[in-house]
CSV table of C-alpha atoms and ligand atoms in Angstrom, one decimal:
chain,number,residue,atom,x,y,z
I,1,MET,CA,5.5,22.7,-20.8
I,2,LYS,CA,7.5,19.6,-21.2
I,3,TYR,CA,7.8,17.5,-17.9
I,4,ALA,CA,10.9,15.2,-18.6
I,5,PHE,CA,12.2,12.7,-16.1
I,6,PRO,CA,15.4,11.5,-15.3
I,7,ASP,CA,17.1,8.6,-16.9
I,8,ASN,CA,16.1,5.2,-15.7
I,9,PHE,CA,13.0,6.6,-14.2
I,10,LEU,CA,10.7,3.6,-12.7
I,11,TRP,CA,7.2,3.4,-14.8
I,12,GLY,CA,5.0,1.1,-13.9
I,13,SER,CA,2.0,-0.2,-11.4
I,14,ALA,CA,1.5,-2.2,-8.4
I,15,SER,CA,-1.1,-4.6,-7.7
I,16,SER,CA,-1.3,-7.9,-5.0
I,17,ALA,CA,-1.5,-11.5,-4.8
I,18,LEU,CA,-4.9,-11.9,-3.1
I,19,GLN,CA,-6.6,-9.0,-5.4
I,20,THR,CA,-5.4,-10.7,-8.8
I,21,GLU,CA,-4.6,-14.1,-8.5
I,22,GLY,CA,-7.3,-16.2,-7.6
I,23,ALA,CA,-7.0,-20.2,-7.5
I,24,ARG,CA,-6.0,-19.7,-4.3
I,25,GLU,CA,-5.0,-22.7,-1.9
I,26,GLY,CA,-4.3,-21.5,1.5
I,27,GLU,CA,-6.8,-20.0,3.5
I,28,THR,CA,-6.6,-16.3,4.3
I,29,THR,CA,-8.5,-13.9,6.9
I,30,TRP,CA,-10.1,-12.9,4.2
I,31,ASP,CA,-11.8,-16.1,2.8
I,32,TYR,CA,-12.4,-16.8,6.2
I,33,TRP,CA,-14.2,-13.5,7.1
I,34,PHE,CA,-16.2,-13.6,3.8
I,35,ALA,CA,-17.6,-17.0,4.2
I,36,ARG,CA,-19.1,-15.9,7.7
I,37,GLU,CA,-20.2,-12.0,6.8
I,38,PRO,CA,-20.5,-11.6,3.0
I,39,ASN,CA,-22.6,-8.6,3.6
I,40,ARG,CA,-19.4,-6.8,4.6
I,41,PHE,CA,-18.6,-6.7,1.3
I,42,HIS,CA,-19.9,-4.5,-1.6
I,43,ASN,CA,-22.4,-6.3,-3.5
I,44,GLY,CA,-21.5,-9.4,-1.4
I,45,VAL,CA,-18.6,-10.2,-4.0
I,46,GLY,CA,-15.6,-12.3,-2.3
I,47,PRO,CA,-11.7,-12.7,-2.7
I,48,GLN,CA,-12.7,-15.8,-5.0
I,49,GLN,CA,-13.7,-13.3,-8.1
I,50,THR,CA,-10.3,-12.0,-9.0
I,51,SER,CA,-8.9,-10.9,-12.3
I,52,THR,CA,-7.3,-14.6,-12.6
I,53,PHE,CA,-3.9,-13.8,-12.5
I,54,TYR,CA,-3.1,-17.4,-11.8
I,55,GLN,CA,-4.2,-18.6,-14.9
I,56,HIS,CA,-3.4,-15.1,-17.3
I,57,TRP,CA,-0.2,-14.1,-15.8
I,58,LYS,CA,1.5,-14.6,-19.4
I,59,THR,CA,-0.4,-12.9,-21.3
I,60,ASP,CA,-0.9,-9.9,-18.4
I,61,ILE,CA,2.7,-9.6,-18.6
I,62,GLN,CA,2.7,-9.1,-22.4
I,63,LEU,CA,0.0,-6.0,-21.3
I,64,LEU,CA,2.4,-4.6,-19.1
I,65,LYS,CA,4.8,-4.5,-21.8
I,66,GLN,CA,2.3,-3.0,-24.1
I,67,LEU,CA,1.9,-0.2,-21.1
I,68,ASN,CA,5.5,0.3,-21.4
I,69,HIS,CA,6.4,-0.7,-17.8
I,70,ASN,CA,9.8,-0.9,-17.1
I,71,SER,CA,9.1,-2.2,-13.4
I,72,PHE,CA,6.1,-3.8,-11.4
I,73,ARG,CA,5.1,-4.5,-8.0
I,74,THR,CA,2.9,-7.4,-6.9
I,75,SER,CA,3.0,-9.6,-3.9
I,76,ILE,CA,3.7,-12.9,-2.9
I,77,SER,CA,0.8,-14.8,-1.0
I,78,TRP,CA,2.0,-16.2,2.4
I,79,ALA,CA,-0.8,-18.4,2.4
I,80,ARG,CA,-0.1,-19.9,-0.9
I,81,LEU,CA,3.4,-20.3,-0.2
I,82,ILE,CA,3.0,-21.6,3.0
I,83,PRO,CA,-1.0,-22.4,3.6
I,84,ASP,CA,-0.5,-22.9,7.3
I,85,GLY,CA,1.9,-19.8,7.3
I,86,ILE,CA,4.8,-22.1,9.3
I,87,GLY,CA,5.1,-25.7,7.8
I,88,GLU,CA,5.3,-27.1,4.2
I,89,VAL,CA,6.4,-24.8,1.4
I,90,ASN,CA,3.9,-25.7,-1.3
I,91,PRO,CA,5.9,-26.5,-4.8
I,92,ASP,CA,3.2,-25.1,-7.0
I,93,ALA,CA,3.4,-21.8,-5.3
I,94,VAL,CA,7.2,-21.9,-6.1
I,95,ASP,CA,6.8,-22.8,-9.5
I,96,PHE,CA,3.8,-20.1,-10.2
I,97,TYR,CA,6.0,-17.2,-8.7
I,98,ASN,CA,9.4,-18.7,-10.4
I,99,GLN,CA,7.7,-18.4,-13.8
I,100,VAL,CA,6.1,-15.0,-13.4
I,101,ILE,CA,9.7,-13.6,-11.9
I,102,ASP,CA,11.6,-15.1,-15.0
I,103,GLU,CA,8.5,-14.1,-17.4
I,104,LEU,CA,8.6,-10.1,-16.1
I,105,ASN,CA,12.8,-10.4,-16.2
I,106,GLU,CA,12.7,-11.7,-19.7
I,107,GLN,CA,10.3,-9.0,-20.4
I,108,GLY,CA,12.5,-6.2,-19.3
I,109,ILE,CA,10.0,-5.6,-16.2
I,110,THR,CA,12.0,-5.3,-13.1
I,111,PRO,CA,9.7,-7.2,-10.5
I,112,PHE,CA,9.4,-5.5,-7.2
I,113,ILE,CA,8.2,-8.0,-4.8
I,114,THR,CA,6.0,-7.3,-1.4
I,115,LEU,CA,6.2,-9.9,1.2
I,116,PHE,CA,2.7,-8.9,3.0
I,117,HIS,CA,0.0,-7.2,1.3
I,118,PHE,CA,-3.0,-7.4,3.7
I,119,ASP,CA,-3.4,-11.2,3.4
I,120,MET,CA,-2.3,-13.0,6.8
I,121,PRO,CA,-3.0,-16.9,6.6
I,122,MET,CA,-5.9,-17.7,8.5
I,123,ALA,CA,-3.7,-20.4,10.6
I,124,MET,CA,-1.7,-17.4,11.7
I,125,GLN,CA,-4.5,-15.5,12.6
I,126,GLU,CA,-6.0,-18.3,14.9
I,127,ILE,CA,-3.0,-18.1,17.1
I,128,GLY,CA,-3.4,-14.1,17.5
I,129,GLY,CA,-2.2,-12.7,14.0
I,130,TRP,CA,0.0,-9.8,14.7
I,131,GLU,CA,-0.5,-9.6,18.6
I,132,ASN,CA,1.4,-13.0,18.8
I,133,ARG,CA,5.3,-12.6,18.9
I,134,ASP,CA,5.2,-16.3,17.4
I,135,VAL,CA,3.9,-14.9,14.1
I,136,VAL,CA,6.6,-12.4,13.8
I,137,ASP,CA,8.9,-15.3,14.0
I,138,ALA,CA,6.9,-17.1,11.1
I,139,TYR,CA,6.6,-14.2,9.3
I,140,ALA,CA,10.7,-13.7,9.4
I,141,ARG,CA,10.8,-17.4,8.4
I,142,TYR,CA,8.3,-17.0,5.3
I,143,ALA,CA,10.5,-13.7,4.2
I,144,GLN,CA,13.8,-15.9,4.6
I,145,ILE,CA,12.4,-18.8,2.6
I,146,CYS,CA,11.0,-16.0,0.0
I,147,PHE,CA,14.8,-14.3,-0.4
I,148,GLU,CA,16.3,-18.0,-0.7
I,149,LEU,CA,14.1,-19.1,-3.2
I,150,PHE,CA,14.1,-16.1,-5.3
I,151,GLY,CA,16.2,-13.8,-3.9
I,152,ASP,CA,18.7,-14.3,-7.1
I,153,ARG,CA,16.5,-12.7,-9.5
I,154,VAL,CA,14.1,-10.3,-7.3
I,155,LEU,CA,16.7,-7.6,-6.5
I,156,HIS,CA,13.7,-5.3,-5.1
I,157,TRP,CA,11.8,-6.4,-1.8
I,158,PHE,CA,9.2,-4.6,0.2
I,159,THR,CA,8.7,-6.3,3.6
I,160,PHE,CA,4.8,-4.7,3.7
I,161,ASN,CA,2.4,-3.1,1.9
I,162,GLU,CA,0.8,0.0,4.1
I,163,PRO,CA,1.2,-1.9,7.6
I,164,ILE,CA,-1.0,0.8,9.4
I,165,VAL,CA,-3.9,-0.2,7.4
I,166,PRO,CA,-4.2,-3.6,8.9
I,167,VAL,CA,-4.0,-1.7,12.5
I,168,GLU,CA,-6.8,0.8,11.6
I,169,GLY,CA,-8.8,-1.5,9.8
I,170,GLY,CA,-8.5,-4.8,12.1
I,171,TYR,CA,-7.9,-3.1,15.6
I,172,LEU,CA,-9.8,0.3,15.3
I,173,TYR,CA,-12.2,1.5,12.7
I,174,ASP,CA,-13.8,-2.3,11.8
I,175,PHE,CA,-13.1,-2.7,8.0
I,176,HIS,CA,-10.7,-5.9,8.1
I,177,TYR,CA,-10.6,-8.6,10.2
I,178,PRO,CA,-10.7,-9.5,13.1
I,179,ASN,CA,-12.9,-6.5,13.8
I,180,VAL,CA,-11.6,-5.3,17.2
I,181,VAL,CA,-11.7,-1.9,18.6
I,182,ASP,CA,-9.1,-1.7,21.0
I,183,PHE,CA,-6.3,0.9,20.6
I,184,ARG,CA,-3.7,-1.1,22.9
I,185,ARG,CA,-4.1,-4.0,21.0
I,186,ALA,CA,-3.8,-1.8,17.8
I,187,ALA,CA,-0.5,-0.5,19.2
I,188,THR,CA,0.6,-3.8,19.6
I,189,VAL,CA,-0.2,-5.2,16.0
I,190,ALA,CA,1.6,-1.9,15.0
I,191,TYR,CA,4.6,-2.8,17.0
I,192,HIS,CA,5.0,-6.3,16.0
I,193,THR,CA,4.5,-5.7,12.7
I,194,VAL,CA,7.7,-3.3,13.2
I,195,LEU,CA,9.5,-6.2,14.7
I,196,ALA,CA,8.6,-8.3,11.7
I,197,HIS,CA,9.8,-5.8,9.2
I,198,ALA,CA,13.1,-5.6,11.2
I,199,LYS,CA,13.3,-9.3,11.4
I,200,ALA,CA,13.0,-9.6,7.3
I,201,VAL,CA,15.4,-6.8,6.8
I,202,GLN,CA,18.0,-8.7,9.4
I,203,ALA,CA,17.4,-11.6,7.4
I,204,TYR,CA,18.2,-10.1,4.0
I,205,ARG,CA,21.3,-8.3,5.2
I,206,ALA,CA,22.6,-11.7,6.8
I,207,GLY,CA,21.9,-13.4,3.7
I,208,HIS,CA,24.2,-11.1,1.7
I,209,TYR,CA,21.8,-10.9,-1.3
I,210,ALA,CA,22.4,-8.6,-4.2
I,211,GLY,CA,19.4,-6.3,-4.2
I,212,GLU,CA,17.7,-4.2,-1.8
I,213,ILE,CA,15.1,-4.2,0.9
I,214,GLY,CA,12.3,-1.5,1.7
I,215,ILE,CA,8.9,-1.1,3.0
I,216,VAL,CA,5.9,0.6,1.2
I,217,LEU,CA,3.9,3.1,3.7
I,218,ASN,CA,0.6,5.0,3.1
I,219,LEU,CA,2.0,8.8,3.9
I,220,THR,CA,-0.9,10.9,4.5
I,221,PRO,CA,0.6,14.6,4.7
I,222,SER,CA,-1.8,16.0,7.9
I,223,TYR,CA,-2.7,19.4,7.2
I,224,PRO,CA,-3.8,21.6,10.1
I,225,ARG,CA,-7.3,23.7,9.5
I,226,SER,CA,-4.9,27.1,10.7
I,227,GLN,CA,-2.1,28.0,12.1
I,228,ASN,CA,-3.8,28.3,15.8
I,229,PRO,CA,-1.7,26.0,18.2
I,230,ALA,CA,-4.3,23.9,18.8
I,231,ASP,CA,-5.0,23.1,15.2
I,232,VAL,CA,-1.1,22.5,14.8
I,233,LYS,CA,-1.1,20.1,18.1
I,234,ALA,CA,-4.0,18.0,16.6
I,235,ALA,CA,-2.1,17.7,12.9
I,236,HIS,CA,1.2,16.7,15.0
I,237,VAL,CA,-0.5,14.0,16.9
I,238,ALA,CA,-2.2,12.7,13.6
I,239,ASP,CA,1.0,12.8,11.9
I,240,LEU,CA,2.6,10.5,14.6
I,241,MET,CA,0.4,7.9,15.3
I,242,PHE,CA,-0.6,7.6,11.4
I,243,ASN,CA,2.6,8.4,9.2
I,244,ARG,CA,5.3,8.5,12.1
I,245,SER,CA,4.4,5.2,13.7
I,246,PHE,CA,6.1,3.4,10.9
I,247,LEU,CA,7.9,6.3,9.1
I,248,ASP,CA,10.3,7.0,12.2
I,249,PRO,CA,11.1,3.4,12.8
I,250,VAL,CA,12.0,2.2,9.2
I,251,LEU,CA,14.3,5.6,8.3
I,252,ARG,CA,15.6,6.4,11.9
I,253,GLY,CA,15.5,3.2,13.5
I,254,GLU,CA,13.5,4.4,16.4
I,255,TYR,CA,10.2,5.7,17.5
I,256,PRO,CA,9.3,9.5,17.8
I,257,ALA,CA,10.2,10.3,21.8
I,258,ASP,CA,6.8,12.2,21.4
I,259,LEU,CA,4.5,9.1,20.2
I,260,VAL,CA,6.0,7.1,22.9
I,261,ALA,CA,5.5,9.8,25.5
I,262,LEU,CA,2.0,10.2,24.7
I,263,LEU,CA,1.2,6.6,24.4
I,264,LYS,CA,2.5,5.9,27.9
I,265,SER,CA,0.8,8.7,29.6
I,266,TYR,CA,-2.5,6.8,28.5
I,267,ASP,CA,-1.2,3.6,29.4
I,268,GLN,CA,-1.7,2.5,25.5
I,269,LEU,CA,2.0,1.1,24.9
I,270,PRO,CA,2.6,-2.6,23.9
I,271,ALA,CA,4.9,-4.7,26.0
I,272,CYS,CA,8.4,-4.4,24.8
I,273,LYS,CA,11.2,-6.2,25.5
I,274,PRO,CA,15.0,-4.9,26.2
I,275,GLU,CA,16.3,-6.4,23.0
I,276,ASP,CA,13.4,-4.7,20.7
I,277,GLY,CA,15.2,-1.5,20.5
I,278,PHE,CA,18.4,-3.1,18.8
I,279,LEU,CA,16.0,-4.7,16.2
I,280,ILE,CA,14.4,-2.1,15.4
I,281,ALA,CA,17.6,-0.1,14.9
I,282,GLU,CA,18.7,-3.0,12.3
I,283,GLY,CA,15.4,-2.5,10.3
I,284,LYS,CA,16.7,0.6,8.4
I,285,ILE,CA,15.5,0.8,4.7
I,286,ASP,CA,17.3,1.0,1.4
I,287,LEU,CA,14.3,2.5,-0.5
I,288,LEU,CA,11.0,3.6,0.6
I,289,GLY,CA,7.7,3.2,-1.4
I,290,ILE,CA,5.4,5.8,-0.8
I,291,ASN,CA,1.5,5.3,-1.3
I,292,TYR,CA,0.0,8.4,-1.5
I,293,TYR,CA,-4.0,9.0,-2.5
I,294,GLN,CA,-5.2,11.5,-0.4
I,295,PRO,CA,-4.2,14.4,2.3
I,296,ARG,CA,-5.5,14.5,6.0
I,297,ARG,CA,-6.8,17.5,7.3
I,298,VAL,CA,-7.8,18.1,11.1
I,299,LYS,CA,-8.4,20.6,13.5
I,300,CYS,CA,-8.6,20.4,17.2
I,301,ARG,CA,-11.6,18.8,19.1
I,302,ASP,CA,-14.1,21.2,20.1
I,303,SER,CA,-15.9,19.0,22.3
I,304,ALA,CA,-14.9,17.5,25.4
I,305,VAL,CA,-13.5,13.2,25.1
I,306,ASN,CA,-16.2,11.1,26.9
I,307,PRO,CA,-13.4,9.1,29.1
I,308,GLN,CA,-15.8,6.1,29.4
I,309,ALA,CA,-15.6,5.8,25.5
I,310,PRO,CA,-12.8,3.5,23.9
I,311,PHE,CA,-9.4,5.2,23.9
I,312,MET,CA,-8.8,6.4,19.8
I,313,PRO,CA,-6.7,8.6,18.1
I,314,GLU,CA,-9.4,11.1,17.6
I,315,TRP,CA,-9.3,11.9,21.4
I,316,PHE,CA,-6.8,14.4,20.1
I,317,PHE,CA,-8.3,16.0,16.8
I,318,ASP,CA,-11.2,16.4,14.7
I,319,ASN,CA,-11.2,15.7,10.8
I,320,TYR,CA,-11.4,18.7,9.1
I,321,GLU,CA,-13.4,19.0,6.0
I,322,MET,CA,-11.8,22.4,3.7
I,323,PRO,CA,-14.7,24.4,2.1
I,324,GLY,CA,-14.5,23.7,-1.5
I,325,ARG,CA,-12.0,21.0,-1.4
I,326,LYS,CA,-11.5,19.1,-4.9
I,327,MET,CA,-12.8,15.3,-4.1
I,328,ASN,CA,-13.4,12.0,-6.0
I,329,PRO,CA,-17.0,11.4,-5.2
I,330,HIS,CA,-16.5,7.5,-5.7
I,331,ARG,CA,-14.2,7.0,-3.4
I,332,GLY,CA,-15.1,9.9,-0.8
I,333,TRP,CA,-11.4,11.2,-1.0
I,334,GLU,CA,-10.0,14.5,-1.3
I,335,ILE,CA,-7.8,15.1,-4.2
I,336,TYR,CA,-4.7,17.5,-3.5
I,337,GLU,CA,-2.0,16.9,-5.8
I,338,PRO,CA,0.4,19.3,-3.9
I,339,GLY,CA,0.6,16.6,-1.2
I,340,ILE,CA,3.0,14.4,-3.2
I,341,TYR,CA,5.5,17.2,-3.0
I,342,ASP,CA,4.9,18.1,0.6
I,343,ILE,CA,5.7,14.4,1.0
I,344,LEU,CA,8.9,14.4,-0.5
I,345,ILE,CA,10.4,17.6,0.6
I,346,ASN,CA,9.6,16.6,4.2
I,347,LEU,CA,11.5,13.3,3.4
I,348,ARG,CA,14.2,15.7,2.0
I,349,ASP,CA,14.7,18.0,5.1
I,350,ASN,CA,13.7,16.1,7.7
I,351,TYR,CA,14.5,12.3,6.9
I,352,GLY,CA,17.8,12.6,4.9
I,353,ASN,CA,16.1,12.3,1.3
I,354,PRO,CA,16.0,8.8,1.1
I,355,ARG,CA,15.9,6.8,-1.8
I,356,CYS,CA,11.7,6.7,-2.4
I,357,PHE,CA,9.4,6.1,-5.2
I,358,ILE,CA,5.6,6.6,-5.5
I,359,SER,CA,4.7,3.2,-5.1
I,360,GLU,CA,1.0,3.9,-5.4
I,361,ASN,CA,-1.1,6.4,-6.7
I,362,GLY,CA,-4.5,6.2,-8.2
I,363,MET,CA,-8.0,7.2,-8.6
I,364,GLY,CA,-10.9,4.6,-8.0
I,365,VAL,CA,-14.2,5.6,-10.2
I,366,GLU,CA,-17.8,3.7,-10.2
I,367,ASN,CA,-19.8,2.8,-13.0
I,368,GLU,CA,-16.7,3.6,-15.3
I,369,GLN,CA,-18.6,1.8,-18.3
I,370,HIS,CA,-20.4,5.3,-18.6
I,371,PHE,CA,-17.7,6.6,-20.2
I,372,ILE,CA,-16.9,3.8,-22.8
I,373,GLU,CA,-16.5,5.8,-26.3
I,374,ASN,CA,-15.9,3.5,-29.1
I,375,GLY,CA,-15.2,0.7,-27.1
I,376,GLN,CA,-12.8,1.8,-25.0
I,377,ILE,CA,-13.1,3.8,-21.6
I,378,ASN,CA,-12.3,7.3,-22.1
I,379,ASP,CA,-11.0,8.2,-18.5
I,380,GLN,CA,-9.6,11.7,-19.2
I,381,TYR,CA,-10.2,12.2,-15.5
I,382,ARG,CA,-7.5,10.0,-14.7
I,383,ILE,CA,-4.9,11.3,-17.2
I,384,GLU,CA,-5.7,14.5,-15.6
I,385,PHE,CA,-5.1,13.3,-11.8
I,386,ILE,CA,-1.8,11.3,-13.1
I,387,SER,CA,-0.3,14.3,-15.2
I,388,GLU,CA,-1.1,16.6,-12.1
I,389,HIS,CA,0.6,14.4,-9.3
I,390,LEU,CA,3.4,14.0,-11.6
I,391,ALA,CA,4.1,17.5,-12.5
I,392,TRP,CA,4.3,18.2,-8.5
I,393,LEU,CA,6.2,15.0,-8.5
I,394,HIS,CA,8.5,16.4,-11.1
I,395,LYS,CA,9.1,19.8,-8.9
I,396,GLY,CA,10.1,17.8,-5.9
I,397,ILE,CA,12.7,16.2,-8.3
I,398,SER,CA,13.8,19.4,-9.5
I,399,GLU,CA,14.4,20.6,-5.7
I,400,GLY,CA,16.9,17.8,-5.0
I,401,CYS,CA,14.1,15.1,-3.8
I,402,ASN,CA,15.3,11.2,-4.2
I,403,CYS,CA,12.3,10.0,-6.0
I,404,LEU,CA,13.1,7.5,-8.6
I,405,GLY,CA,9.8,6.7,-10.0
I,406,TYR,CA,6.0,6.3,-10.2
I,407,HIS,CA,3.9,3.3,-9.8
I,408,MET,CA,0.3,3.5,-10.2
I,409,TRP,CA,-2.5,1.6,-8.2
I,410,THR,CA,-3.4,-0.2,-10.7
I,411,PHE,CA,-2.7,-2.0,-13.7
I,412,ILE,CA,-6.0,-4.1,-14.5
I,413,ASP,CA,-8.9,-3.4,-12.6
I,414,ASN,CA,-9.0,-5.5,-9.8
I,415,TRP,CA,-11.1,-7.1,-6.3
I,416,SER,CA,-10.5,-4.4,-3.7
I,417,TRP,CA,-11.0,-5.8,0.0
I,418,CYS,CA,-14.4,-4.6,1.2
I,419,ASN,CA,-15.0,-2.3,-1.6
I,420,ALA,CA,-14.8,-5.6,-4.2
I,421,TYR,CA,-15.3,-4.3,-7.8
I,422,LYS,CA,-17.3,-0.8,-6.6
I,423,ASN,CA,-14.5,1.4,-7.6
I,424,ARG,CA,-11.9,0.8,-11.1
I,425,TYR,CA,-8.7,1.8,-10.5
I,426,GLY,CA,-7.1,0.3,-13.6
I,427,PHE,CA,-5.1,1.2,-16.6
I,428,ILE,CA,-6.9,-1.6,-18.3
I,429,GLN,CA,-10.7,-2.3,-18.0
I,430,LEU,CA,-11.9,-6.0,-16.5
I,431,ASP,CA,-15.1,-7.6,-17.4
I,432,VAL,CA,-15.4,-9.7,-14.3
I,433,GLU,CA,-17.7,-12.1,-16.2
I,434,THR,CA,-15.8,-12.6,-19.3
I,435,GLN,CA,-12.6,-11.8,-18.1
I,436,GLN,CA,-12.1,-9.7,-21.0
I,437,ARG,CA,-9.6,-7.3,-20.8
I,438,THR,CA,-9.3,-3.8,-22.7
I,439,ILE,CA,-7.0,-0.9,-22.5
I,440,LYS,CA,-8.3,2.2,-21.3
I,441,LYS,CA,-7.4,6.0,-22.7
I,442,SER,CA,-5.2,6.2,-19.4
I,443,GLY,CA,-3.3,3.0,-20.4
I,444,GLU,CA,-2.4,4.5,-23.5
I,445,TRP,CA,-1.5,7.8,-22.2
I,446,PHE,CA,0.8,6.2,-19.6
I,447,ALA,CA,2.5,3.9,-22.5
I,448,ALA,CA,3.4,7.0,-24.4
I,449,THR,CA,4.5,9.0,-21.4
I,450,ALA,CA,7.1,5.9,-20.0
I,451,LEU,CA,8.0,5.5,-23.6
I,452,ASN,CA,9.0,9.2,-23.7
I,453,ASN,CA,9.8,9.6,-20.2
I,454,SER,CA,8.1,12.6,-20.6
I,455,PHE,CA,4.5,14.3,-21.0
I,456,ASP,CA,3.7,17.7,-22.1
I,457,LYS,CA,0.9,20.1,-20.0
I,458,GLU,CA,0.1,23.4,-20.0
S,1,BG6,C1,-4.2,0.8,-1.3
S,1,BG6,C2,-4.0,-0.8,-1.4
S,1,BG6,O1,-4.4,1.6,0.0
S,1,BG6,O2,-5.7,1.4,-1.9
S,1,BG6,C3,-4.7,-1.6,-2.4
S,1,BG6,O3,-2.7,-0.8,-1.2
S,1,BG6,C4,-6.2,-1.3,-2.5
S,1,BG6,O4,-4.7,-2.8,-2.0
S,1,BG6,C5,-5.9,0.4,-3.1
S,1,BG6,O5,-6.9,-1.5,-3.4
S,1,BG6,C6,-7.4,1.0,-3.4
S,1,BG6,O6,-8.3,1.1,-2.3
S,1,BG6,P1,-10.0,1.3,-2.2
S,1,BG6,O7,-10.2,0.8,-0.8
S,1,BG6,O8,-10.6,2.3,-2.7
S,1,BG6,O9,-10.1,0.1,-3.1
């Protein structure tokens, strides 16, 4: 069967500043944490060992072109642009981002720019990070500076990438700095992130720029083990906490009432100001980026909660391992292609069918050099992964979902937080030592698919 996509469908990939640029000036939480606890990072490899986009941006954009990208998302590093988060703008950073943006536009590759992709300037973390409302204001100023500097040539902005991840990693499950386990503080961080998002949207609207502004959320559909009411309720709570805590404010301009009631009943609500509600209502977006990697399967708890234990989302559900689930063993994530369709249908039916696109989807694989044939990684597994997801995406579009494109994580294999270079995701293989780039089979497949705006599959 031929899967053809609508005209002007967005074909591209995503990356982020910290994971690719290198040669950084301003310190981030990642630099600080790595200097103190290198053991937390796979093979002790830290954020300095990147794919050197800062040096290779021009030739890398040529490679994007070779992959037939018509769009590409990366982020601006807040710490590079404003090293202390709130003070002077670094002119070298302005030059660098100007060059990248201009070159992308010149090559016919529309730049999609994220303002925050997990990289908090250390100076901002020192004053409390997202727990401190002064950081919300500093972020709003940073966003405004970016709009003023680049808003004439960047027409697609994203306030945050996966804002729930720093909440989970930094304040619940101990895989990002500052390694806190405290639900109330996590809720405060999440709440202040929504306020920061809304302030950036407000500033963008006030500036009457020509483009649009959105956010990128990792949506993880919550599937209950069964239709038993207790399992269904468990899945509902997981959905409220991990998806709707951001999805509802940015699309509906308010929090789900049952999420607020639940947190209130456990005394976990962050401190709110009366004017916050108006601000959140103004944070409604033009374009939603959806990162989809895996589903979440849950069941009701079958043991009682220890009331002395820290309050956690898992007070309301247990994770469920569905027998026979298809796994990516390298990352330990389930592969469930229909999830992409379920997300789109949920948006169509419950959120007014917003303009959206898949902003990340991908498969991280360890030791990919084992798949080298005639000097090239033959990643047939990745081609299958993409085409199966695209087939479900196609079905969603044919049923009226407003999905405008598909971006893959990622372009060139890159450094990935605590996993460093363990799992490779790129269309292009990176030799970290020599910095040599070699296109994988999946890169060629994607280039052909983008060029034809379609692909064939049984
Ligand atoms: C996404 C992030 O969640 O997943 C990326 O936006 C990240 O920044 C990617 O690199 C892959 O993550 P991991 O943990 O498998 O390396």
